[in-house]
């Protein structure tokens, strides 16, 4: 055991520009600084938000990836809760457990370790990656498309060493976000009607969560017929493709549900779908939860009358889970066969094939593609 970790040189998939193919590069990974840990990534999965950021954000060169599982390689000064060899999930939103939000039961938006958008570490606003002395930027303070990465100790959760890392890595974002939206944010009730817009991993996780809560009817909406077929396996009772109807899809849903869904969820990353989801809810108590990350047009447009008549629109980050405290419980549920996770992994690839994973995601041909690191 080394008392002072040194720089590690390893392989990482580096993005050099928006929409450009990622390049496998040799990168230097700095030792963990105070309150940080360095992780040997075992498996990481590609999320739609990785693709959206790669296509549209201006910060490069950059290492994307935020859904990951790995093993602690070394710890920085002051870290007491982790040790070398611990199995962990990375967390794209951390938990300091001291700020106003962490100490409130109303929020999971840590003021200290919240969503990091500038490509730097929370602690010192610097990077831990470099190529030939030049900085390579982070993504969500995780950057898991690398054999090794450094994260703040508040942005990792210790999990059972018995849990398969190549499966549970997807619990660090997409599946957790969907389950939590149904359970924590909407609190779906037994016997209710649910409409879900967007049937990727997040949307299907909402469907799973709603069914486990006893929803009587789950309607799934997506313009990709292949996703409609898969959705039935995750609890979607009725699939609707807006292209198959001459009338607005929210009118179809209102007719099917006798006036509107009790709950609707926007999981497509399109603010137009947020408006449609709100229109699909019933008067009086209809609740719309928006989870998607839009690539364009971030503003939501809706007639005030939709809210005046009693509908509610809520946002959901990380499914309302307090990440460090709550995500390990989802791993336990998976190990106890209480929730389905394996079925979301439709493809397994090596890190060197990461551009194929991006292609599959962009074409809507996968739910989750897990990338395995070289042994």
mmCIF file of C-alpha atoms in Angstrom:
data_model
loop_
_atom_site.group_PDB
_atom_site.id
_atom_site.type_symbol
_atom_site.label_atom_id
_atom_site.label_comp_id
_atom_site.label_asym_id
_atom_site.label_seq_id
_atom_site.Cartn_x
_atom_site.Cartn_y
_atom_site.Cartn_z
ATOM 1 C CA UNK A 1 0.000 0.000 0.000
ATOM 2 C CA UNK A 2 1.424 3.333 -1.068
ATOM 3 C CA UNK A 3 1.098 6.217 1.388
ATOM 4 C CA UNK A 4 1.467 8.793 -1.388
ATOM 5 C CA UNK A 5 -0.190 7.858 -4.699
ATOM 6 C CA UNK A 6 1.584 8.939 -7.868
ATOM 7 C CA UNK A 7 0.387 9.930 -11.330
ATOM 8 C CA UNK A 8 -1.131 7.062 -13.329
ATOM 9 C CA UNK A 9 -0.948 6.834 -17.116
ATOM 10 C CA UNK A 10 -3.888 4.976 -18.628
ATOM 11 C CA UNK A 11 -6.223 4.810 -21.609
ATOM 12 C CA UNK A 12 -9.268 7.058 -21.916
ATOM 13 C CA UNK A 13 -11.762 7.966 -24.624
ATOM 14 C CA UNK A 14 -11.198 11.671 -25.227
ATOM 15 C CA UNK A 15 -13.613 13.967 -27.057
ATOM 16 C CA UNK A 16 -11.746 16.698 -28.936
ATOM 17 C CA UNK A 17 -14.739 18.567 -30.338
ATOM 18 C CA UNK A 18 -18.535 18.619 -30.495
ATOM 19 C CA UNK A 19 -19.851 15.614 -32.394
ATOM 20 C CA UNK A 20 -16.372 14.403 -33.346
ATOM 21 C CA UNK A 21 -15.476 10.717 -32.893
ATOM 22 C CA UNK A 22 -13.836 10.005 -29.549
ATOM 23 C CA UNK A 23 -10.156 9.043 -29.602
ATOM 24 C CA UNK A 24 -8.513 6.483 -27.305
ATOM 25 C CA UNK A 25 -5.590 8.407 -25.803
ATOM 26 C CA UNK A 26 -2.933 7.889 -23.161
ATOM 27 C CA UNK A 27 -3.840 10.296 -20.347
ATOM 28 C CA UNK A 28 -2.187 11.167 -17.057
ATOM 29 C CA UNK A 29 -4.434 10.902 -14.015
ATOM 30 C CA UNK A 30 -3.300 12.900 -10.982
ATOM 31 C CA UNK A 31 -3.335 11.464 -7.465
ATOM 32 C CA UNK A 32 -6.487 12.169 -5.438
ATOM 33 C CA UNK A 33 -6.394 15.468 -3.578
ATOM 34 C CA UNK A 34 -7.859 15.980 -0.068
ATOM 35 C CA UNK A 35 -11.317 14.429 0.268
ATOM 36 C CA UNK A 36 -10.989 12.718 -3.119
ATOM 37 C CA UNK A 37 -10.609 9.115 -4.239
ATOM 38 C CA UNK A 38 -9.102 7.597 -7.366
ATOM 39 C CA UNK A 39 -11.141 4.780 -8.888
ATOM 40 C CA UNK A 40 -10.185 1.962 -11.223
ATOM 41 C CA UNK A 41 -13.242 1.922 -13.469
ATOM 42 C CA UNK A 42 -14.464 -1.620 -14.157
ATOM 43 C CA UNK A 43 -17.610 -0.856 -16.160
ATOM 44 C CA UNK A 44 -19.331 2.302 -17.344
ATOM 45 C CA UNK A 45 -22.470 2.792 -19.405
ATOM 46 C CA UNK A 46 -23.399 5.392 -21.981
ATOM 47 C CA UNK A 47 -26.270 7.720 -21.036
ATOM 48 C CA UNK A 48 -28.266 10.000 -23.312
ATOM 49 C CA UNK A 49 -26.987 13.054 -21.456
ATOM 50 C CA UNK A 50 -23.409 12.084 -22.393
ATOM 51 C CA UNK A 51 -24.473 12.141 -26.035
ATOM 52 C CA UNK A 52 -26.368 15.423 -25.670
ATOM 53 C CA UNK A 53 -23.399 17.151 -24.031
ATOM 54 C CA UNK A 54 -20.947 15.733 -26.584
ATOM 55 C CA UNK A 55 -23.106 17.090 -29.396
ATOM 56 C CA UNK A 56 -23.774 20.539 -27.994
ATOM 57 C CA UNK A 57 -21.441 21.729 -25.226
ATOM 58 C CA UNK A 58 -18.277 23.771 -25.944
ATOM 59 C CA UNK A 59 -15.842 22.394 -23.328
ATOM 60 C CA UNK A 60 -13.075 20.303 -24.958
ATOM 61 C CA UNK A 61 -10.932 18.227 -24.830
ATOM 62 C CA UNK A 62 -13.081 16.262 -22.441
ATOM 63 C CA UNK A 63 -13.644 12.813 -20.986
ATOM 64 C CA UNK A 64 -17.343 12.019 -20.779
ATOM 65 C CA UNK A 65 -19.098 9.274 -18.816
ATOM 66 C CA UNK A 66 -20.893 9.391 -15.457
ATOM 67 C CA UNK A 67 -22.641 6.020 -15.000
ATOM 68 C CA UNK A 68 -19.905 3.839 -13.590
ATOM 69 C CA UNK A 69 -18.833 1.218 -11.109
ATOM 70 C CA UNK A 70 -15.310 0.489 -10.019
ATOM 71 C CA UNK A 71 -12.816 -0.207 -7.265
ATOM 72 C CA UNK A 72 -11.056 2.377 -5.109
ATOM 73 C CA UNK A 73 -7.372 2.475 -6.094
ATOM 74 C CA UNK A 74 -6.204 5.183 -3.673
ATOM 75 C CA UNK A 75 -7.614 7.808 -1.312
ATOM 76 C CA UNK A 76 -6.670 11.404 -0.662
ATOM 77 C CA UNK A 77 -5.944 13.143 2.613
ATOM 78 C CA UNK A 78 -8.869 13.255 5.038
ATOM 79 C CA UNK A 79 -10.853 10.421 3.444
ATOM 80 C CA UNK A 80 -11.993 8.006 6.134
ATOM 81 C CA UNK A 81 -15.078 6.285 4.691
ATOM 82 C CA UNK A 82 -13.279 4.625 1.758
ATOM 83 C CA UNK A 83 -10.224 2.425 1.550
ATOM 84 C CA UNK A 84 -8.327 0.772 -1.267
ATOM 85 C CA UNK A 85 -10.323 -2.144 -2.679
ATOM 86 C CA UNK A 86 -13.799 -0.808 -1.848
ATOM 87 C CA UNK A 87 -16.410 -1.289 -4.575
ATOM 88 C CA UNK A 88 -18.187 1.947 -5.481
ATOM 89 C CA UNK A 89 -20.700 3.587 -7.771
ATOM 90 C CA UNK A 90 -19.940 7.069 -9.060
ATOM 91 C CA UNK A 91 -22.501 9.835 -8.426
ATOM 92 C CA UNK A 92 -22.945 12.732 -10.857
ATOM 93 C CA UNK A 93 -24.586 14.720 -8.051
ATOM 94 C CA UNK A 94 -22.831 14.394 -4.717
ATOM 95 C CA UNK A 95 -23.868 14.727 -1.112
ATOM 96 C CA UNK A 96 -21.796 16.674 1.404
ATOM 97 C CA UNK A 97 -24.339 15.940 4.181
ATOM 98 C CA UNK A 98 -23.771 19.379 5.723
ATOM 99 C CA UNK A 99 -25.304 22.064 3.478
ATOM 100 C CA UNK A 100 -28.844 23.420 3.693
ATOM 101 C CA UNK A 101 -30.096 21.033 1.006
ATOM 102 C CA UNK A 102 -28.372 17.926 2.354
ATOM 103 C CA UNK A 103 -29.800 18.506 5.820
ATOM 104 C CA UNK A 104 -33.322 19.043 4.444
ATOM 105 C CA UNK A 105 -35.693 16.221 3.580
ATOM 106 C CA UNK A 106 -37.101 18.390 0.778
ATOM 107 C CA UNK A 107 -34.099 18.329 -1.558
ATOM 108 C CA UNK A 108 -31.256 16.271 -2.979
ATOM 109 C CA UNK A 109 -29.494 19.265 -4.591
ATOM 110 C CA UNK A 110 -26.258 19.533 -2.637
ATOM 111 C CA UNK A 111 -24.926 23.104 -2.602
ATOM 112 C CA UNK A 112 -21.313 21.926 -2.363
ATOM 113 C CA UNK A 113 -21.255 18.918 -4.690
ATOM 114 C CA UNK A 114 -24.146 19.693 -7.028
ATOM 115 C CA UNK A 115 -24.196 19.151 -10.786
ATOM 116 C CA UNK A 116 -20.811 20.320 -12.099
ATOM 117 C CA UNK A 117 -21.046 21.995 -15.517
ATOM 118 C CA UNK A 118 -17.641 23.626 -16.095
ATOM 119 C CA UNK A 119 -15.489 20.526 -16.588
ATOM 120 C CA UNK A 120 -13.544 20.948 -13.340
ATOM 121 C CA UNK A 121 -13.351 19.364 -9.910
ATOM 122 C CA UNK A 122 -15.577 20.769 -7.171
ATOM 123 C CA UNK A 123 -12.779 21.318 -4.678
ATOM 124 C CA UNK A 124 -10.136 23.416 -6.462
ATOM 125 C CA UNK A 125 -11.656 24.140 -9.912
ATOM 126 C CA UNK A 126 -8.850 22.242 -11.632
ATOM 127 C CA UNK A 127 -8.668 19.039 -13.669
ATOM 128 C CA UNK A 128 -7.145 15.692 -12.704
ATOM 129 C CA UNK A 129 -6.569 14.627 -16.321
ATOM 130 C CA UNK A 130 -3.902 15.813 -18.723
ATOM 131 C CA UNK A 131 -2.259 14.873 -22.010
ATOM 132 C CA UNK A 132 1.377 15.901 -22.360
ATOM 133 C CA UNK A 133 0.861 18.527 -19.667
ATOM 134 C CA UNK A 134 -2.283 20.022 -21.173
ATOM 135 C CA UNK A 135 -5.545 19.806 -19.209
ATOM 136 C CA UNK A 136 -8.362 17.474 -20.243
ATOM 137 C CA UNK A 137 -11.729 18.457 -18.811
ATOM 138 C CA UNK A 138 -14.138 16.415 -16.726
ATOM 139 C CA UNK A 139 -17.831 15.709 -17.223
ATOM 140 C CA UNK A 140 -20.163 15.959 -14.218
ATOM 141 C CA UNK A 141 -17.045 15.623 -12.034
ATOM 142 C CA UNK A 142 -16.989 11.885 -12.870
ATOM 143 C CA UNK A 143 -15.457 11.223 -16.344
ATOM 144 C CA UNK A 144 -15.754 7.456 -16.373
ATOM 145 C CA UNK A 145 -14.725 6.813 -19.995
ATOM 146 C CA UNK A 146 -11.252 6.286 -18.602
ATOM 147 C CA UNK A 147 -9.507 3.322 -16.995
ATOM 148 C CA UNK A 148 -8.955 5.484 -13.904
ATOM 149 C CA UNK A 149 -10.732 8.586 -12.678
ATOM 150 C CA UNK A 150 -10.715 10.861 -9.637
ATOM 151 C CA UNK A 151 -13.911 11.935 -7.878
ATOM 152 C CA UNK A 152 -14.761 13.744 -4.672
ATOM 153 C CA UNK A 153 -15.478 11.258 -1.881
ATOM 154 C CA UNK A 154 -18.966 12.764 -1.652
ATOM 155 C CA UNK A 155 -19.557 11.737 -5.287
ATOM 156 C CA UNK A 156 -19.195 7.996 -4.726
ATOM 157 C CA UNK A 157 -21.229 5.407 -2.859
ATOM 158 C CA UNK A 158 -19.825 2.219 -1.366
ATOM 159 C CA UNK A 159 -21.674 -0.924 -2.481
ATOM 160 C CA UNK A 160 -21.592 -4.623 -1.722
ATOM 161 C CA UNK A 161 -18.587 -6.403 -3.239
ATOM 162 C CA UNK A 162 -20.987 -9.203 -4.194
ATOM 163 C CA UNK A 163 -22.860 -6.988 -6.660
ATOM 164 C CA UNK A 164 -21.747 -7.354 -10.301
ATOM 165 C CA UNK A 165 -20.161 -4.050 -11.258
ATOM 166 C CA UNK A 166 -20.920 -4.551 -14.961
ATOM 167 C CA UNK A 167 -24.652 -4.560 -14.125
ATOM 168 C CA UNK A 168 -25.066 -2.124 -11.254
ATOM 169 C CA UNK A 169 -23.145 0.640 -13.044
ATOM 170 C CA UNK A 170 -26.444 1.680 -14.680
ATOM 171 C CA UNK A 171 -27.930 2.319 -11.235
ATOM 172 C CA UNK A 172 -25.698 5.360 -10.864
ATOM 173 C CA UNK A 173 -27.947 7.401 -13.183
ATOM 174 C CA UNK A 174 -30.666 6.243 -15.601
ATOM 175 C CA UNK A 175 -32.448 3.433 -13.768
ATOM 176 C CA UNK A 176 -32.231 5.258 -10.439
ATOM 177 C CA UNK A 177 -33.578 8.448 -12.032
ATOM 178 C CA UNK A 178 -36.634 6.683 -13.423
ATOM 179 C CA UNK A 179 -37.461 4.629 -10.341
ATOM 180 C CA UNK A 180 -37.040 7.659 -8.109
ATOM 181 C CA UNK A 181 -39.256 9.848 -10.305
ATOM 182 C CA UNK A 182 -42.070 7.321 -9.869
ATOM 183 C CA UNK A 183 -41.484 6.622 -6.183
ATOM 184 C CA UNK A 184 -40.042 9.776 -4.630
ATOM 185 C CA UNK A 185 -41.115 12.655 -6.852
ATOM 186 C CA UNK A 186 -44.543 11.584 -8.120
ATOM 187 C CA UNK A 187 -45.284 9.021 -5.390
ATOM 188 C CA UNK A 188 -47.422 7.022 -7.837
ATOM 189 C CA UNK A 189 -50.499 5.597 -6.145
ATOM 190 C CA UNK A 190 -52.139 2.188 -6.534
ATOM 191 C CA UNK A 191 -54.773 1.990 -9.265
ATOM 192 C CA UNK A 192 -53.611 5.123 -11.082
ATOM 193 C CA UNK A 193 -53.159 5.891 -14.790
ATOM 194 C CA UNK A 194 -49.638 6.799 -15.928
ATOM 195 C CA UNK A 195 -48.415 8.222 -19.241
ATOM 196 C CA UNK A 196 -44.697 8.154 -20.104
ATOM 197 C CA UNK A 197 -43.177 10.143 -22.953
ATOM 198 C CA UNK A 198 -39.895 8.631 -24.136
ATOM 199 C CA UNK A 199 -39.226 4.909 -23.744
ATOM 200 C CA UNK A 200 -35.489 4.781 -23.226
ATOM 201 C CA UNK A 201 -33.884 3.522 -20.035
ATOM 202 C CA UNK A 202 -35.274 6.362 -17.900
ATOM 203 C CA UNK A 203 -38.819 6.053 -19.242
ATOM 204 C CA UNK A 204 -38.870 2.269 -18.863
ATOM 205 C CA UNK A 205 -37.530 2.628 -15.320
ATOM 206 C CA UNK A 206 -40.455 4.945 -14.584
ATOM 207 C CA UNK A 207 -42.740 2.229 -15.973
ATOM 208 C CA UNK A 208 -41.131 -0.391 -13.739
ATOM 209 C CA UNK A 209 -41.466 1.866 -10.706
ATOM 210 C CA UNK A 210 -45.098 2.712 -11.478
ATOM 211 C CA UNK A 211 -46.039 -0.945 -11.861
ATOM 212 C CA UNK A 212 -44.301 -1.854 -8.614
ATOM 213 C CA UNK A 213 -46.447 0.829 -6.970
ATOM 214 C CA UNK A 214 -49.614 -0.758 -8.366
ATOM 215 C CA UNK A 215 -50.466 1.545 -11.282
ATOM 216 C CA UNK A 216 -53.405 0.036 -13.156
ATOM 217 C CA UNK A 217 -52.530 1.395 -16.600
ATOM 218 C CA UNK A 218 -49.170 2.531 -17.961
ATOM 219 C CA UNK A 219 -49.224 4.191 -21.375
ATOM 220 C CA UNK A 220 -45.921 4.595 -23.218
ATOM 221 C CA UNK A 221 -45.407 7.178 -25.955
ATOM 222 C CA UNK A 222 -42.491 7.110 -28.411
ATOM 223 C CA UNK A 223 -41.993 7.637 -32.141
ATOM 224 C CA UNK A 224 -39.671 4.594 -32.358
ATOM 225 C CA UNK A 225 -41.785 1.420 -32.866
ATOM 226 C CA UNK A 226 -38.911 -0.816 -31.761
ATOM 227 C CA UNK A 227 -38.962 0.837 -28.342
ATOM 228 C CA UNK A 228 -42.692 0.249 -28.173
ATOM 229 C CA UNK A 229 -42.194 -3.500 -28.474
ATOM 230 C CA UNK A 230 -39.523 -3.610 -25.764
ATOM 231 C CA UNK A 231 -41.622 -1.455 -23.439
ATOM 232 C CA UNK A 232 -44.120 -4.239 -22.775
ATOM 233 C CA UNK A 233 -41.412 -6.207 -20.976
ATOM 234 C CA UNK A 234 -40.984 -3.349 -18.477
ATOM 235 C CA UNK A 235 -44.640 -2.825 -17.540
ATOM 236 C CA UNK A 236 -46.033 -0.636 -20.331
ATOM 237 C CA UNK A 237 -49.612 -1.781 -20.993
ATOM 238 C CA UNK A 238 -50.295 0.327 -24.081
ATOM 239 C CA UNK A 239 -47.872 1.776 -26.624
ATOM 240 C CA UNK A 240 -48.791 4.887 -28.611
ATOM 241 C CA UNK A 241 -46.880 6.288 -31.562
ATOM 242 C CA UNK A 242 -47.942 9.893 -32.277
ATOM 243 C CA UNK A 243 -47.252 9.271 -35.978
ATOM 244 C CA UNK A 244 -50.144 6.773 -36.050
ATOM 245 C CA UNK A 245 -52.788 9.358 -35.102
ATOM 246 C CA UNK A 246 -54.354 12.297 -36.907
ATOM 247 C CA UNK A 247 -55.181 14.055 -33.636
ATOM 248 C CA UNK A 248 -52.787 15.359 -30.951
ATOM 249 C CA UNK A 249 -51.513 12.503 -28.798
ATOM 250 C CA UNK A 250 -52.633 14.210 -25.588
ATOM 251 C CA UNK A 251 -56.230 14.035 -26.844
ATOM 252 C CA UNK A 252 -55.797 10.303 -27.454
ATOM 253 C CA UNK A 253 -54.520 9.821 -23.905
ATOM 254 C CA UNK A 254 -57.341 11.872 -22.410
ATOM 255 C CA UNK A 255 -59.876 9.732 -24.241
ATOM 256 C CA UNK A 256 -58.243 6.470 -23.128
ATOM 257 C CA UNK A 257 -57.998 7.576 -19.489
ATOM 258 C CA UNK A 258 -61.416 9.224 -19.170
ATOM 259 C CA UNK A 259 -60.140 12.789 -18.906
ATOM 260 C CA UNK A 260 -56.386 12.503 -18.498
ATOM 261 C CA UNK A 261 -53.644 10.577 -16.738
ATOM 262 C CA UNK A 262 -53.122 10.881 -12.997
ATOM 263 C CA UNK A 263 -49.369 11.110 -13.627
ATOM 264 C CA UNK A 264 -47.331 11.856 -16.729
ATOM 265 C CA UNK A 265 -43.566 11.759 -17.161
ATOM 266 C CA UNK A 266 -41.402 13.489 -19.763
ATOM 267 C CA UNK A 267 -38.327 11.313 -20.366
ATOM 268 C CA UNK A 268 -37.523 12.269 -23.955
ATOM 269 C CA UNK A 269 -35.277 15.286 -23.439
ATOM 270 C CA UNK A 270 -37.654 17.514 -25.411
ATOM 271 C CA UNK A 271 -39.476 20.451 -23.845
ATOM 272 C CA UNK A 272 -42.280 20.077 -26.396
ATOM 273 C CA UNK A 273 -42.925 16.667 -24.855
ATOM 274 C CA UNK A 274 -43.116 18.360 -21.439
ATOM 275 C CA UNK A 275 -45.959 20.530 -22.722
ATOM 276 C CA UNK A 276 -47.716 17.505 -24.214
ATOM 277 C CA UNK A 277 -47.284 15.556 -20.980
ATOM 278 C CA UNK A 278 -48.877 18.413 -19.040
ATOM 279 C CA UNK A 279 -51.766 18.507 -21.518
ATOM 280 C CA UNK A 280 -52.210 14.746 -21.064
ATOM 281 C CA UNK A 281 -52.842 15.027 -17.320
ATOM 282 C CA UNK A 282 -56.257 15.291 -15.768
ATOM 283 C CA UNK A 283 -57.680 18.431 -14.213
ATOM 284 C CA UNK A 284 -57.601 18.778 -10.442
ATOM 285 C CA UNK A 285 -54.695 16.578 -9.465
ATOM 286 C CA UNK A 286 -52.768 15.648 -12.607
ATOM 287 C CA UNK A 287 -49.003 15.688 -11.962
ATOM 288 C CA UNK A 288 -46.355 15.964 -14.678
ATOM 289 C CA UNK A 289 -42.732 15.168 -13.858
ATOM 290 C CA UNK A 290 -40.005 16.224 -16.283
ATOM 291 C CA UNK A 291 -36.737 14.262 -16.256
ATOM 292 C CA UNK A 292 -35.235 14.640 -19.713
ATOM 293 C CA UNK A 293 -32.245 16.821 -20.601
ATOM 294 C CA UNK A 294 -33.158 18.840 -23.735
ATOM 295 C CA UNK A 295 -30.576 19.237 -26.502
ATOM 296 C CA UNK A 296 -32.263 22.420 -27.744
ATOM 297 C CA UNK A 297 -35.002 24.881 -26.745
ATOM 298 C CA UNK A 298 -34.698 24.619 -22.966
ATOM 299 C CA UNK A 299 -37.718 26.887 -22.365
ATOM 300 C CA UNK A 300 -41.060 25.230 -21.574
ATOM 301 C CA UNK A 301 -44.204 26.735 -23.114
ATOM 302 C CA UNK A 302 -47.632 26.001 -21.679
ATOM 303 C CA UNK A 303 -50.980 27.758 -21.418
ATOM 304 C CA UNK A 304 -51.564 29.063 -17.910
ATOM 305 C CA UNK A 305 -54.981 27.410 -17.894
ATOM 306 C CA UNK A 306 -53.331 23.999 -17.594
ATOM 307 C CA UNK A 307 -52.002 25.017 -14.174
ATOM 308 C CA UNK A 308 -55.019 27.071 -13.183
ATOM 309 C CA UNK A 309 -57.195 23.958 -13.443
ATOM 310 C CA UNK A 310 -55.079 22.102 -10.901
ATOM 311 C CA UNK A 311 -52.289 20.401 -12.785
ATOM 312 C CA UNK A 312 -48.776 20.430 -11.303
ATOM 313 C CA UNK A 313 -45.448 20.442 -13.132
ATOM 314 C CA UNK A 314 -42.402 19.203 -11.218
ATOM 315 C CA UNK A 315 -38.785 18.689 -12.128
ATOM 316 C CA UNK A 316 -36.798 15.665 -11.038
ATOM 317 C CA UNK A 317 -33.030 15.431 -10.594
ATOM 318 C CA UNK A 318 -31.639 11.981 -9.863
ATOM 319 C CA UNK A 319 -35.137 10.768 -9.047
ATOM 320 C CA UNK A 320 -35.166 12.704 -5.805
ATOM 321 C CA UNK A 321 -32.683 10.298 -4.225
ATOM 322 C CA UNK A 322 -30.095 11.636 -1.813
ATOM 323 C CA UNK A 323 -27.405 9.933 -3.857
ATOM 324 C CA UNK A 324 -24.804 8.841 -1.347
ATOM 325 C CA UNK A 325 -27.382 7.867 1.268
ATOM 326 C CA UNK A 326 -29.988 6.214 -0.972
ATOM 327 C CA UNK A 327 -28.406 4.692 -4.082
ATOM 328 C CA UNK A 328 -26.836 1.736 -2.188
ATOM 329 C CA UNK A 329 -30.371 0.676 -1.204
ATOM 330 C CA UNK A 330 -31.189 0.237 -4.905
ATOM 331 C CA UNK A 331 -28.207 -2.090 -5.236
ATOM 332 C CA UNK A 332 -29.645 -4.084 -2.325
ATOM 333 C CA UNK A 333 -33.057 -4.208 -4.040
ATOM 334 C CA UNK A 334 -31.376 -5.472 -7.195
ATOM 335 C CA UNK A 335 -29.480 -8.161 -5.287
ATOM 336 C CA UNK A 336 -32.758 -9.203 -3.625
ATOM 337 C CA UNK A 337 -34.437 -9.394 -7.060
ATOM 338 C CA UNK A 338 -36.914 -6.650 -6.142
ATOM 339 C CA UNK A 339 -36.079 -4.524 -9.194
ATOM 340 C CA UNK A 340 -34.970 -5.398 -12.729
ATOM 341 C CA UNK A 341 -31.624 -4.079 -13.928
ATOM 342 C CA UNK A 342 -29.958 -6.682 -16.159
ATOM 343 C CA UNK A 343 -32.624 -6.319 -18.850
ATOM 344 C CA UNK A 344 -31.659 -2.701 -19.514
ATOM 345 C CA UNK A 345 -28.191 -3.746 -20.692
ATOM 346 C CA UNK A 346 -28.728 -4.436 -24.393
ATOM 347 C CA UNK A 347 -25.093 -4.207 -25.515
ATOM 348 C CA UNK A 348 -21.668 -4.923 -24.021
ATOM 349 C CA UNK A 349 -18.602 -3.405 -25.703
ATOM 350 C CA UNK A 350 -14.970 -2.729 -24.947
ATOM 351 C CA UNK A 351 -13.830 0.851 -24.268
ATOM 352 C CA UNK A 352 -12.056 0.912 -27.641
ATOM 353 C CA UNK A 353 -15.449 0.475 -29.344
ATOM 354 C CA UNK A 354 -16.985 3.512 -27.657
ATOM 355 C CA UNK A 355 -17.842 5.241 -30.926
ATOM 356 C CA UNK A 356 -20.059 2.292 -31.839
ATOM 357 C CA UNK A 357 -21.847 2.780 -28.517
ATOM 358 C CA UNK A 358 -22.476 6.434 -29.349
ATOM 359 C CA UNK A 359 -23.800 5.397 -32.762
ATOM 360 C CA UNK A 360 -26.186 2.855 -31.232
ATOM 361 C CA UNK A 361 -27.492 5.427 -28.750
ATOM 362 C CA UNK A 362 -27.981 8.121 -31.403
ATOM 363 C CA UNK A 363 -29.875 5.675 -33.628
ATOM 364 C CA UNK A 364 -32.137 4.561 -30.777
ATOM 365 C CA UNK A 365 -30.942 0.963 -31.067
ATOM 366 C CA UNK A 366 -29.914 0.386 -27.461
ATOM 367 C CA UNK A 367 -31.144 0.995 -23.938
ATOM 368 C CA UNK A 368 -27.829 0.811 -22.123
ATOM 369 C CA UNK A 369 -24.506 -0.079 -23.661
ATOM 370 C CA UNK A 370 -21.995 -1.092 -20.994
ATOM 371 C CA UNK A 371 -18.354 -0.398 -21.771
ATOM 372 C CA UNK A 372 -15.804 -2.737 -20.225
ATOM 373 C CA UNK A 373 -12.303 -1.591 -19.421
ATOM 374 C CA UNK A 374 -9.200 -3.486 -20.601
ATOM 375 C CA UNK A 375 -8.162 -6.052 -18.023
#
